[in-house]
Structure formats: structure tokens, C-alpha cells
Amino acid sequence: MRDTGQGTNFMVVLIGLVIIFKSQLTSLVQNIFSKIVSESSGI
């Protein structure tokens, strides 16, 4: 039973981290994507 408890805790922490970093990750991806688009249009 201890293993399932640890797995549940890990999932909760993982989901929490995803929720916290989701906005930062999306802005980072948008920045990278806009850089790629602007560079590819320059070619």
C-alpha cells in the first residue's frame, strides 16, 4: 500500500508543477515559435 501512496503523491506534485509552469511554458514556446517564423521568413 505504501507504493501506491507514493505514486499518488508523485502524481499530485507532477500535476501541481505542470499547472504552475504551464503559463511560463506556453509563453516560452510562443517566443521560440515566433523566432523561428521570423527567421524562416527572412530566408
Short mmCIF file of N, CA and C in Angstrom, two decimals:
data_model
loop_
_atom_site.label_atom_id
_atom_site.label_comp_id
_atom_site.label_asym_id
_atom_site.label_seq_id
_atom_site.Cartn_x
_atom_site.Cartn_y
_atom_site.Cartn_z
N MET A 1 0.83 -1.21 0.00
CA MET A 1 0.00 0.00 0.00
C MET A 1 0.86 1.26 0.00
N ARG A 2 2.10 1.12 0.51
CA ARG A 2 2.96 2.31 0.56
C ARG A 2 3.33 2.79 -0.84
N ASP A 3 3.54 1.84 -1.74
CA ASP A 3 3.95 2.21 -3.11
C ASP A 3 2.86 3.04 -3.79
N THR A 4 1.59 2.62 -3.65
CA THR A 4 0.51 3.36 -4.29
C THR A 4 0.40 4.75 -3.69
N GLY A 5 0.66 4.89 -2.40
CA GLY A 5 0.61 6.21 -1.76
C GLY A 5 1.69 7.11 -2.32
N GLN A 6 2.89 6.56 -2.49
CA GLN A 6 3.98 7.36 -3.06
C GLN A 6 3.67 7.74 -4.49
N GLY A 7 3.07 6.82 -5.25
CA GLY A 7 2.72 7.11 -6.64
C GLY A 7 1.69 8.22 -6.71
N THR A 8 0.71 8.18 -5.80
CA THR A 8 -0.31 9.22 -5.78
C THR A 8 0.30 10.57 -5.44
N ASN A 9 1.18 10.60 -4.45
CA ASN A 9 1.85 11.85 -4.08
C ASN A 9 2.66 12.38 -5.26
N PHE A 10 3.36 11.50 -5.96
CA PHE A 10 4.17 11.92 -7.11
C PHE A 10 3.30 12.53 -8.18
N MET A 11 2.15 11.90 -8.46
CA MET A 11 1.23 12.43 -9.47
C MET A 11 0.71 13.80 -9.07
N VAL A 12 0.36 13.98 -7.79
CA VAL A 12 -0.16 15.26 -7.31
C VAL A 12 0.90 16.34 -7.49
N VAL A 13 2.14 16.04 -7.11
CA VAL A 13 3.23 17.01 -7.25
C VAL A 13 3.46 17.32 -8.72
N LEU A 14 3.44 16.29 -9.57
CA LEU A 14 3.67 16.48 -11.00
C LEU A 14 2.59 17.38 -11.60
N ILE A 15 1.33 17.11 -11.28
CA ILE A 15 0.23 17.92 -11.80
C ILE A 15 0.34 19.35 -11.29
N GLY A 16 0.74 19.52 -10.02
CA GLY A 16 0.92 20.86 -9.47
C GLY A 16 1.99 21.63 -10.22
N LEU A 17 3.11 20.96 -10.51
CA LEU A 17 4.20 21.61 -11.24
C LEU A 17 3.74 22.00 -12.64
N VAL A 18 3.00 21.12 -13.30
CA VAL A 18 2.50 21.41 -14.64
C VAL A 18 1.60 22.65 -14.62
N ILE A 19 0.71 22.71 -13.62
CA ILE A 19 -0.21 23.85 -13.52
C ILE A 19 0.58 25.14 -13.27
N ILE A 20 1.61 25.05 -12.41
CA ILE A 20 2.40 26.25 -12.07
C ILE A 20 3.18 26.73 -13.29
N PHE A 21 3.81 25.79 -14.00
CA PHE A 21 4.71 26.18 -15.09
C PHE A 21 4.03 26.28 -16.44
N LYS A 22 2.73 25.95 -16.51
CA LYS A 22 2.03 25.91 -17.80
C LYS A 22 2.09 27.27 -18.50
N SER A 23 1.78 28.34 -17.76
CA SER A 23 1.77 29.67 -18.37
C SER A 23 3.17 30.06 -18.83
N GLN A 24 4.20 29.75 -18.02
CA GLN A 24 5.57 30.09 -18.39
C GLN A 24 6.00 29.28 -19.61
N LEU A 25 5.62 27.99 -19.63
CA LEU A 25 5.99 27.14 -20.76
C LEU A 25 5.32 27.61 -22.04
N THR A 26 4.04 27.97 -21.98
CA THR A 26 3.35 28.40 -23.19
C THR A 26 3.96 29.69 -23.74
N SER A 27 4.31 30.62 -22.86
CA SER A 27 4.93 31.87 -23.33
C SER A 27 6.29 31.58 -23.93
N LEU A 28 7.04 30.65 -23.32
CA LEU A 28 8.36 30.28 -23.84
C LEU A 28 8.22 29.66 -25.24
N VAL A 29 7.27 28.74 -25.39
CA VAL A 29 7.05 28.10 -26.69
C VAL A 29 6.63 29.13 -27.73
N GLN A 30 5.78 30.07 -27.35
CA GLN A 30 5.35 31.10 -28.29
C GLN A 30 6.53 31.97 -28.72
N ASN A 31 7.42 32.31 -27.78
CA ASN A 31 8.61 33.10 -28.12
C ASN A 31 9.49 32.36 -29.10
N ILE A 32 9.75 31.08 -28.82
CA ILE A 32 10.59 30.27 -29.72
C ILE A 32 9.93 30.16 -31.09
N PHE A 33 8.62 29.91 -31.12
CA PHE A 33 7.92 29.74 -32.39
C PHE A 33 7.95 31.02 -33.21
N SER A 34 7.74 32.16 -32.56
CA SER A 34 7.77 33.43 -33.29
C SER A 34 9.17 33.72 -33.81
N LYS A 35 10.21 33.32 -33.06
CA LYS A 35 11.59 33.49 -33.54
C LYS A 35 11.81 32.66 -34.78
N ILE A 36 11.37 31.41 -34.75
CA ILE A 36 11.54 30.50 -35.90
C ILE A 36 10.80 31.07 -37.11
N VAL A 37 9.59 31.55 -36.91
CA VAL A 37 8.80 32.09 -38.02
C VAL A 37 9.47 33.32 -38.61
N SER A 38 9.95 34.23 -37.76
CA SER A 38 10.57 35.45 -38.26
C SER A 38 11.88 35.12 -38.99
N GLU A 39 12.63 34.15 -38.50
CA GLU A 39 13.88 33.78 -39.17
C GLU A 39 13.60 33.08 -40.50
N SER A 40 12.58 32.23 -40.53
CA SER A 40 12.28 31.49 -41.76
C SER A 40 11.73 32.46 -42.83
N SER A 41 11.03 33.50 -42.41
CA SER A 41 10.51 34.46 -43.38
C SER A 41 11.64 35.31 -43.95
N GLY A 42 12.74 35.42 -43.20
CA GLY A 42 13.88 36.19 -43.66
C GLY A 42 14.67 35.47 -44.76
N ILE A 43 14.49 34.15 -44.83
CA ILE A 43 15.24 33.38 -45.84
C ILE A 43 14.66 33.60 -47.22
#
